[in-house]
Amino acid sequence: MISVKMNPIKFIAVFSIILIAASGCQPSDSDKDILMIKTVNGPVEAGEIGFTLSHEHLMSNFGLPIEETDDYDEEALYSQVMPYANQIKELGVETLFDYTTAYFGRRVDILQKIADSTSIRIVTNTGIYGAADNRYIPEYAYGETPEELAARWIDEFENGIDGTEIRPGFMKLAIDSGEPSEIDQKLFEAGVITHLEIGLTIAVHTGDNIEAVQAQLEILDKYGVSPEAWIWTHANWHEDTDFLLSVAEKGGWISLDGVREDNLDEYISRLKLFRDAGLLHKVLLSHDGDAWPMGDEIRPFQAIMTHLVPAMRENGFSEEEIIQIFTKNPGGAYGIRVRKSK
Ligand SMILES: [Zn+2]
């Protein structure tokens, strides 16, 4: 199904090493200055993550009732997901950020098995998904303060998830459409408090909800946290690129995460606008694919490697710009550190 005879991405990995060596930006300061990413198999230097998909799902049970979402037919899952993950690896992917949250299918033990078997670095998340009409918000979240919710997420970071040693590498939250609800704002505040404590990046399913963008920027400001700590997830749903650029200008990460083989033109033209504005360094690209969507057929996540990167080259994007988007930007966005605004 997928042609792997040409691998345009492995070239990038080699080129990336040459560039890093040539620019002398190998980490040379003290250890505390080295930016780290936390994978399901432990920490990795942000400069070492290689070609990265910044928003995918290796599996999810999005759609099932909340109490059933961590239950998988593991044998069937592995037989579908492992070969696909191996194909993704063969296409040059070295690191993948998995966006399936607790309460709609996060299973860090399964993610670790996939990481071990495929040698893709996988990063999982903490947080609560507040979109989908609140169906994946657990009952306790309504009764707790932002500080109490933050304490749960900090505990996963410090002590491991679901009784394992596996730590989250970012936060994943989600806001419904319309005016941000009280619970969505509370979950975001909990995210900001968590960020101030442990430095995890806050990725928020926001989509086309401009009111939610404004509300999040206001809460970040209230806590003195820079928009650099925040990823506007599904920003591609919003058509006004000028507005995306204005948020990128403030420091927010713009996640254009719906790449498919049939929408390359849209992505190329948006990337050109980001390049013209000098803001390519704020863009994250991904597919939001899913290798096991409730056990259904794979929603693919290879078009970036097979189609978009070649199209970027045809449209004059340099190797350095491609490395910027697929390696340096994820490293910068997810590298763990507290980002205060002042
Ligand atoms: Zn997603």
Short mmCIF file of C-alpha atoms and ligand atoms in Angstrom, two decimals:
data_model
loop_
_atom_site.label_atom_id
_atom_site.label_comp_id
_atom_site.label_asym_id
_atom_site.label_seq_id
_atom_site.Cartn_x
_atom_site.Cartn_y
_atom_site.Cartn_z
CA MET A 1 0.00 0.00 0.00
CA ILE A 2 2.81 2.40 0.88
CA SER A 3 5.82 2.79 -1.32
CA VAL A 4 8.98 2.71 0.74
CA LYS A 5 11.54 2.43 -2.04
CA MET A 6 12.36 6.13 -1.78
CA ASN A 7 12.85 7.59 1.61
CA PRO A 8 13.01 11.38 1.41
CA ILE A 9 13.05 11.73 5.16
CA LYS A 10 16.16 9.72 6.02
CA PHE A 11 18.08 12.25 3.98
CA ILE A 12 16.73 14.91 6.33
CA ALA A 13 18.02 13.07 9.38
CA VAL A 14 21.54 12.99 7.96
CA PHE A 15 21.32 16.56 6.73
CA SER A 16 20.08 17.62 10.14
CA ILE A 17 23.15 16.20 11.85
CA ILE A 18 25.40 18.00 9.38
CA LEU A 19 23.56 21.26 9.97
CA ILE A 20 23.73 20.95 13.73
CA ALA A 21 27.43 20.17 13.56
CA ALA A 22 28.05 23.03 11.15
CA SER A 23 26.13 25.56 13.20
CA GLY A 24 27.87 24.51 16.38
CA CYS A 25 24.57 24.25 18.24
CA GLN A 26 25.27 20.93 19.87
CA PRO A 27 24.34 21.29 23.53
CA SER A 28 27.47 22.49 25.21
CA ASP A 29 26.14 24.46 28.14
CA SER A 30 25.52 22.96 31.51
CA ASP A 31 23.08 20.04 31.68
CA LYS A 32 20.30 22.16 33.08
CA ASP A 33 20.15 24.19 29.86
CA ILE A 34 19.56 21.16 27.66
CA LEU A 35 15.95 20.96 26.60
CA MET A 36 14.40 17.55 27.21
CA ILE A 37 11.46 15.62 25.78
CA LYS A 38 9.89 12.91 27.89
CA THR A 39 9.02 9.73 25.96
CA VAL A 40 7.29 6.60 27.26
CA ASN A 41 10.78 5.13 27.53
CA GLY A 42 12.31 8.07 29.34
CA PRO A 43 13.87 11.43 28.55
CA VAL A 44 15.54 12.38 25.26
CA GLU A 45 17.28 15.62 24.35
CA ALA A 46 14.98 17.82 22.27
CA GLY A 47 17.75 18.24 19.71
CA GLU A 48 17.86 14.48 19.19
CA ILE A 49 14.23 13.69 18.40
CA GLY A 50 14.66 13.64 14.61
CA PHE A 51 11.77 13.65 12.17
CA THR A 52 8.63 14.02 14.27
CA LEU A 53 4.88 13.71 13.85
CA SER A 54 3.52 16.12 16.41
CA HIS A 55 -0.13 15.00 16.67
CA GLU A 56 -1.31 11.44 15.91
CA HIS A 57 -3.12 8.60 17.63
CA LEU A 58 -1.71 5.08 17.68
CA MET A 59 -5.07 3.98 19.01
CA SER A 60 -8.18 5.45 20.56
CA ASN A 61 -11.69 4.53 21.61
CA PHE A 62 -13.12 7.94 20.89
CA GLY A 63 -16.86 7.34 20.55
CA LEU A 64 -17.29 4.62 23.17
CA PRO A 65 -18.81 5.35 26.59
CA ILE A 66 -16.19 6.70 29.00
CA GLU A 67 -16.07 3.55 31.16
CA GLU A 68 -15.17 1.36 28.16
CA THR A 69 -12.45 3.44 26.55
CA ASP A 70 -9.37 1.82 28.07
CA ASP A 71 -10.45 -1.66 26.99
CA TYR A 72 -8.78 -2.97 23.84
CA ASP A 73 -8.61 -6.27 22.01
CA GLU A 74 -4.85 -6.15 22.32
CA GLU A 75 -4.02 -9.03 20.02
CA ALA A 76 -6.08 -7.54 17.20
CA LEU A 77 -4.71 -4.07 17.94
CA TYR A 78 -1.08 -5.16 17.75
CA SER A 79 -1.66 -7.04 14.51
CA GLN A 80 -3.03 -3.86 12.89
CA VAL A 81 -0.96 -1.16 14.57
CA MET A 82 2.53 -2.69 14.72
CA PRO A 83 2.93 -3.22 10.94
CA TYR A 84 1.61 0.28 10.30
CA ALA A 85 3.93 1.84 12.88
CA ASN A 86 6.81 -0.05 11.26
CA GLN A 87 5.86 1.44 7.89
CA ILE A 88 5.83 4.90 9.43
CA LYS A 89 9.26 4.24 10.88
CA GLU A 90 10.47 3.01 7.50
CA LEU A 91 9.27 6.31 6.01
CA GLY A 92 11.62 8.13 8.37
CA VAL A 93 9.56 8.98 11.45
CA GLU A 94 11.63 8.87 14.63
CA THR A 95 9.31 10.44 17.20
CA LEU A 96 5.51 10.57 17.48
CA PHE A 97 3.35 12.52 19.92
CA ASP A 98 0.28 10.49 20.82
CA TYR A 99 -2.78 12.64 21.54
CA THR A 100 -5.14 10.02 22.93
CA THR A 101 -6.00 11.23 26.42
CA ALA A 102 -7.03 9.40 29.55
CA TYR A 103 -10.78 8.63 29.43
CA PHE A 104 -10.91 8.19 25.67
CA GLY A 105 -8.40 5.44 25.27
CA ARG A 106 -4.94 6.27 26.62
CA ARG A 107 -3.09 3.05 27.50
CA VAL A 108 0.53 3.81 28.19
CA ASP A 109 1.47 0.15 28.57
CA ILE A 110 0.34 -0.49 24.99
CA LEU A 111 2.16 2.62 23.76
CA GLN A 112 5.35 1.38 25.39
CA LYS A 113 5.03 -2.02 23.71
CA ILE A 114 4.61 -0.31 20.34
CA ALA A 115 7.63 1.92 21.05
CA ASP A 116 9.73 -1.09 22.07
CA SER A 117 8.72 -3.12 19.04
CA THR A 118 9.09 -0.40 16.40
CA SER A 119 11.78 1.81 17.97
CA ILE A 120 9.68 4.89 17.28
CA ARG A 121 9.94 7.25 20.22
CA ILE A 122 6.43 7.79 21.53
CA VAL A 123 5.33 10.62 23.79
CA THR A 124 2.10 10.35 25.77
CA ASN A 125 0.12 12.98 27.65
CA THR A 126 -1.65 13.94 30.82
CA GLY A 127 -4.77 16.10 31.11
CA ILE A 128 -8.50 15.80 30.45
CA TYR A 129 -10.33 16.17 27.14
CA GLY A 130 -13.11 18.72 27.59
CA ALA A 131 -14.63 18.79 24.08
CA ALA A 132 -17.21 16.34 22.64
CA ASP A 133 -19.91 17.82 24.91
CA ASN A 134 -17.95 16.88 28.02
CA ARG A 135 -18.45 13.13 27.51
CA TYR A 136 -14.83 12.34 28.40
CA ILE A 137 -14.63 14.50 31.51
CA PRO A 138 -14.63 12.27 34.62
CA GLU A 139 -17.11 13.18 37.35
CA TYR A 140 -14.45 14.20 39.89
CA ALA A 141 -13.25 17.06 37.66
CA TYR A 142 -16.44 19.03 38.34
CA GLY A 143 -15.92 19.00 42.09
CA GLU A 144 -12.19 19.74 42.23
CA THR A 145 -10.33 23.04 42.13
CA PRO A 146 -7.84 23.79 39.35
CA GLU A 147 -5.07 23.20 41.90
CA GLU A 148 -6.45 19.75 42.78
CA LEU A 149 -6.70 18.78 39.12
CA ALA A 150 -3.17 20.07 38.54
CA ALA A 151 -1.95 17.93 41.43
CA ARG A 152 -3.26 14.81 39.65
CA TRP A 153 -1.36 15.68 36.47
CA ILE A 154 1.79 16.62 38.34
CA ASP A 155 1.55 13.27 40.13
CA GLU A 156 1.49 11.43 36.78
CA PHE A 157 4.60 13.37 35.76
CA GLU A 158 6.45 12.72 38.99
CA ASN A 159 5.30 9.20 39.84
CA GLY A 160 4.09 7.62 36.60
CA ILE A 161 0.76 6.90 34.90
CA ASP A 162 -1.66 4.12 35.95
CA GLY A 163 0.82 2.38 38.22
CA THR A 164 3.61 2.32 35.61
CA GLU A 165 6.90 4.20 35.46
CA ILE A 166 5.74 5.90 32.27
CA ARG A 167 5.55 9.71 32.41
CA PRO A 168 3.60 12.17 30.26
CA GLY A 169 5.57 14.43 27.91
CA PHE A 170 2.87 17.10 27.45
CA MET A 171 -0.67 18.04 28.45
CA LYS A 172 -3.62 17.49 26.15
CA LEU A 173 -6.81 19.43 26.86
CA ALA A 174 -9.81 20.28 24.69
CA ILE A 175 -12.39 23.03 24.54
CA ASP A 176 -15.87 22.67 23.04
CA SER A 177 -17.18 25.06 20.42
CA GLY A 178 -18.98 28.24 21.51
CA GLU A 179 -18.20 30.36 24.52
CA PRO A 180 -15.72 28.44 26.69
CA SER A 181 -17.63 26.72 29.50
CA GLU A 182 -16.76 26.94 33.17
CA ILE A 183 -15.34 23.40 33.21
CA ASP A 184 -13.25 23.99 30.07
CA GLN A 185 -11.79 27.17 31.57
CA LYS A 186 -11.11 25.39 34.84
CA LEU A 187 -9.30 22.55 33.05
CA PHE A 188 -7.20 25.11 31.22
CA GLU A 189 -6.35 26.90 34.46
CA ALA A 190 -5.30 23.54 35.88
CA GLY A 191 -3.08 23.15 32.82
CA VAL A 192 -1.45 26.53 33.38
CA ILE A 193 -0.84 25.74 37.06
CA THR A 194 0.69 22.39 36.06
CA HIS A 195 2.87 24.14 33.53
CA LEU A 196 4.20 26.57 36.13
CA GLU A 197 5.07 23.65 38.37
CA ILE A 198 6.68 21.18 35.93
CA GLY A 199 7.06 22.94 32.57
CA LEU A 200 4.93 20.62 30.41
CA THR A 201 3.51 22.20 27.26
CA ILE A 202 -0.27 22.65 27.10
CA ALA A 203 -1.77 21.42 23.82
CA VAL A 204 -5.43 22.35 23.54
CA HIS A 205 -7.96 21.15 20.98
CA THR A 206 -9.32 24.58 20.10
CA GLY A 207 -10.07 24.34 16.37
CA ASP A 208 -12.04 27.20 14.95
CA ASN A 209 -13.08 28.60 18.33
CA ILE A 210 -11.68 32.13 18.40
CA GLU A 211 -13.40 32.94 21.71
CA ALA A 212 -11.53 30.00 23.19
CA VAL A 213 -8.25 31.28 21.76
CA GLN A 214 -8.85 34.66 23.40
CA ALA A 215 -9.92 33.09 26.70
CA GLN A 216 -6.79 30.91 26.81
CA LEU A 217 -4.49 33.82 26.01
CA GLU A 218 -6.15 35.79 28.82
CA ILE A 219 -5.71 32.99 31.35
CA LEU A 220 -2.06 32.54 30.33
CA ASP A 221 -1.56 36.25 30.82
CA LYS A 222 -3.30 36.20 34.22
CA TYR A 223 -0.82 33.57 35.43
CA GLY A 224 2.18 35.26 33.79
CA VAL A 225 2.75 32.34 31.40
CA SER A 226 3.96 32.98 27.86
CA PRO A 227 1.89 31.75 24.89
CA GLU A 228 5.11 29.81 24.06
CA ALA A 229 3.80 27.24 26.55
CA TRP A 230 0.62 26.66 24.52
CA ILE A 231 -0.23 24.78 21.32
CA TRP A 232 -3.33 25.79 19.38
CA THR A 233 -4.40 22.31 18.27
CA HIS A 234 -6.45 21.98 15.04
CA ALA A 235 -5.63 25.59 14.14
CA ASN A 236 -6.03 24.43 10.53
CA TRP A 237 -9.81 24.45 11.09
CA HIS A 238 -9.63 28.25 11.21
CA GLU A 239 -9.56 29.76 7.74
CA ASP A 240 -8.13 33.20 8.50
CA THR A 241 -4.38 32.64 8.25
CA ASP A 242 -3.73 36.27 9.23
CA PHE A 243 -5.24 35.55 12.63
CA LEU A 244 -3.10 32.40 13.00
CA LEU A 245 -0.06 34.54 12.19
CA SER A 246 -1.03 37.10 14.82
CA VAL A 247 -1.22 34.37 17.48
CA ALA A 248 2.10 32.91 16.31
CA GLU A 249 3.56 36.40 16.60
CA LYS A 250 2.58 36.39 20.28
CA GLY A 251 4.48 33.10 20.71
CA GLY A 252 1.68 30.50 20.44
CA TRP A 253 2.43 27.28 18.57
CA ILE A 254 0.17 26.80 15.55
CA SER A 255 -0.69 23.15 14.96
CA LEU A 256 -1.85 22.46 11.41
CA ASP A 257 -2.62 18.84 11.98
CA GLY A 258 -4.95 17.64 9.24
CA VAL A 259 -2.54 16.84 6.37
CA ARG A 260 -3.96 14.44 3.78
CA GLU A 261 -2.94 13.50 0.27
CA ASP A 262 -5.86 15.50 -1.12
CA ASN A 263 -5.28 18.83 0.70
CA LEU A 264 -1.57 19.46 0.05
CA ASP A 265 -2.21 22.73 -1.81
CA GLU A 266 -3.92 24.23 1.22
CA TYR A 267 -0.94 23.33 3.42
CA ILE A 268 1.66 24.55 0.93
CA SER A 269 -0.08 27.91 0.55
CA ARG A 270 -0.39 28.35 4.31
CA LEU A 271 3.25 27.42 4.83
CA LYS A 272 4.22 30.06 2.28
CA LEU A 273 2.28 32.67 4.27
CA PHE A 274 4.07 31.61 7.47
CA ARG A 275 7.41 31.76 5.67
CA ASP A 276 6.68 35.20 4.21
CA ALA A 277 5.82 36.42 7.72
CA GLY A 278 9.05 34.98 9.15
CA LEU A 279 7.00 32.63 11.36
CA LEU A 280 7.79 29.15 10.02
CA HIS A 281 9.45 28.48 13.37
CA LYS A 282 6.00 28.49 15.07
CA VAL A 283 4.29 25.83 12.91
CA LEU A 284 3.65 22.19 13.81
CA LEU A 285 2.43 19.86 11.06
CA SER A 286 0.73 16.51 11.49
CA HIS A 287 -2.16 14.34 10.26
CA ASP A 288 -4.27 13.62 13.36
CA GLY A 289 -4.32 10.06 12.06
CA ASP A 290 -5.32 7.01 14.06
CA ALA A 291 -3.98 3.49 13.58
CA TRP A 292 -6.82 1.94 15.64
CA PRO A 293 -9.87 4.23 15.74
CA MET A 294 -12.17 2.19 17.97
CA GLY A 295 -10.82 -0.89 16.21
CA ASP A 296 -11.80 0.46 12.83
CA GLU A 297 -9.63 0.87 9.72
CA ILE A 298 -6.47 2.95 9.96
CA ARG A 299 -6.90 6.71 9.48
CA PRO A 300 -3.54 7.14 7.80
CA PHE A 301 -0.62 9.28 8.87
CA GLN A 302 1.95 9.00 6.15
CA ALA A 303 0.97 11.73 3.65
CA ILE A 304 3.51 14.16 5.12
CA MET A 305 6.38 11.84 4.29
CA THR A 306 5.09 10.49 0.99
CA HIS A 307 3.49 13.65 -0.42
CA LEU A 308 3.85 16.87 1.56
CA VAL A 309 7.63 16.92 2.01
CA PRO A 310 8.22 16.25 -1.73
CA ALA A 311 5.63 18.97 -2.53
CA MET A 312 7.43 21.38 -0.19
CA ARG A 313 10.68 20.76 -2.07
CA GLU A 314 8.91 21.35 -5.42
CA ASN A 315 7.63 24.63 -3.99
CA GLY A 316 11.03 25.89 -3.02
CA PHE A 317 11.20 25.01 0.67
CA SER A 318 14.78 24.32 1.67
CA GLU A 319 16.03 21.29 3.59
CA GLU A 320 16.75 23.61 6.47
CA GLU A 321 13.12 24.81 6.51
CA ILE A 322 11.87 21.22 6.38
CA ILE A 323 14.08 20.32 9.33
CA GLN A 324 12.83 23.42 11.11
CA ILE A 325 9.22 22.31 10.83
CA PHE A 326 9.55 18.60 11.50
CA THR A 327 12.43 18.47 13.97
CA LYS A 328 13.31 21.80 15.54
CA ASN A 329 9.75 23.08 16.02
CA PRO A 330 8.50 19.97 17.86
CA GLY A 331 11.64 20.10 19.99
CA GLY A 332 10.99 23.74 20.83
CA ALA A 333 7.27 23.31 21.38
CA TYR A 334 7.46 20.23 23.60
CA GLY A 335 10.84 20.74 25.25
CA ILE A 336 10.05 20.76 28.96
CA ARG A 337 10.65 24.08 30.72
CA VAL A 338 8.58 26.72 32.47
CA ARG A 339 7.81 29.60 30.10
CA LYS A 340 6.95 32.78 31.97
CA SER A 341 5.83 35.88 30.11
CA LYS A 342 7.93 38.24 32.15
ZN ZN B 1 -6.20 14.16 17.60
#
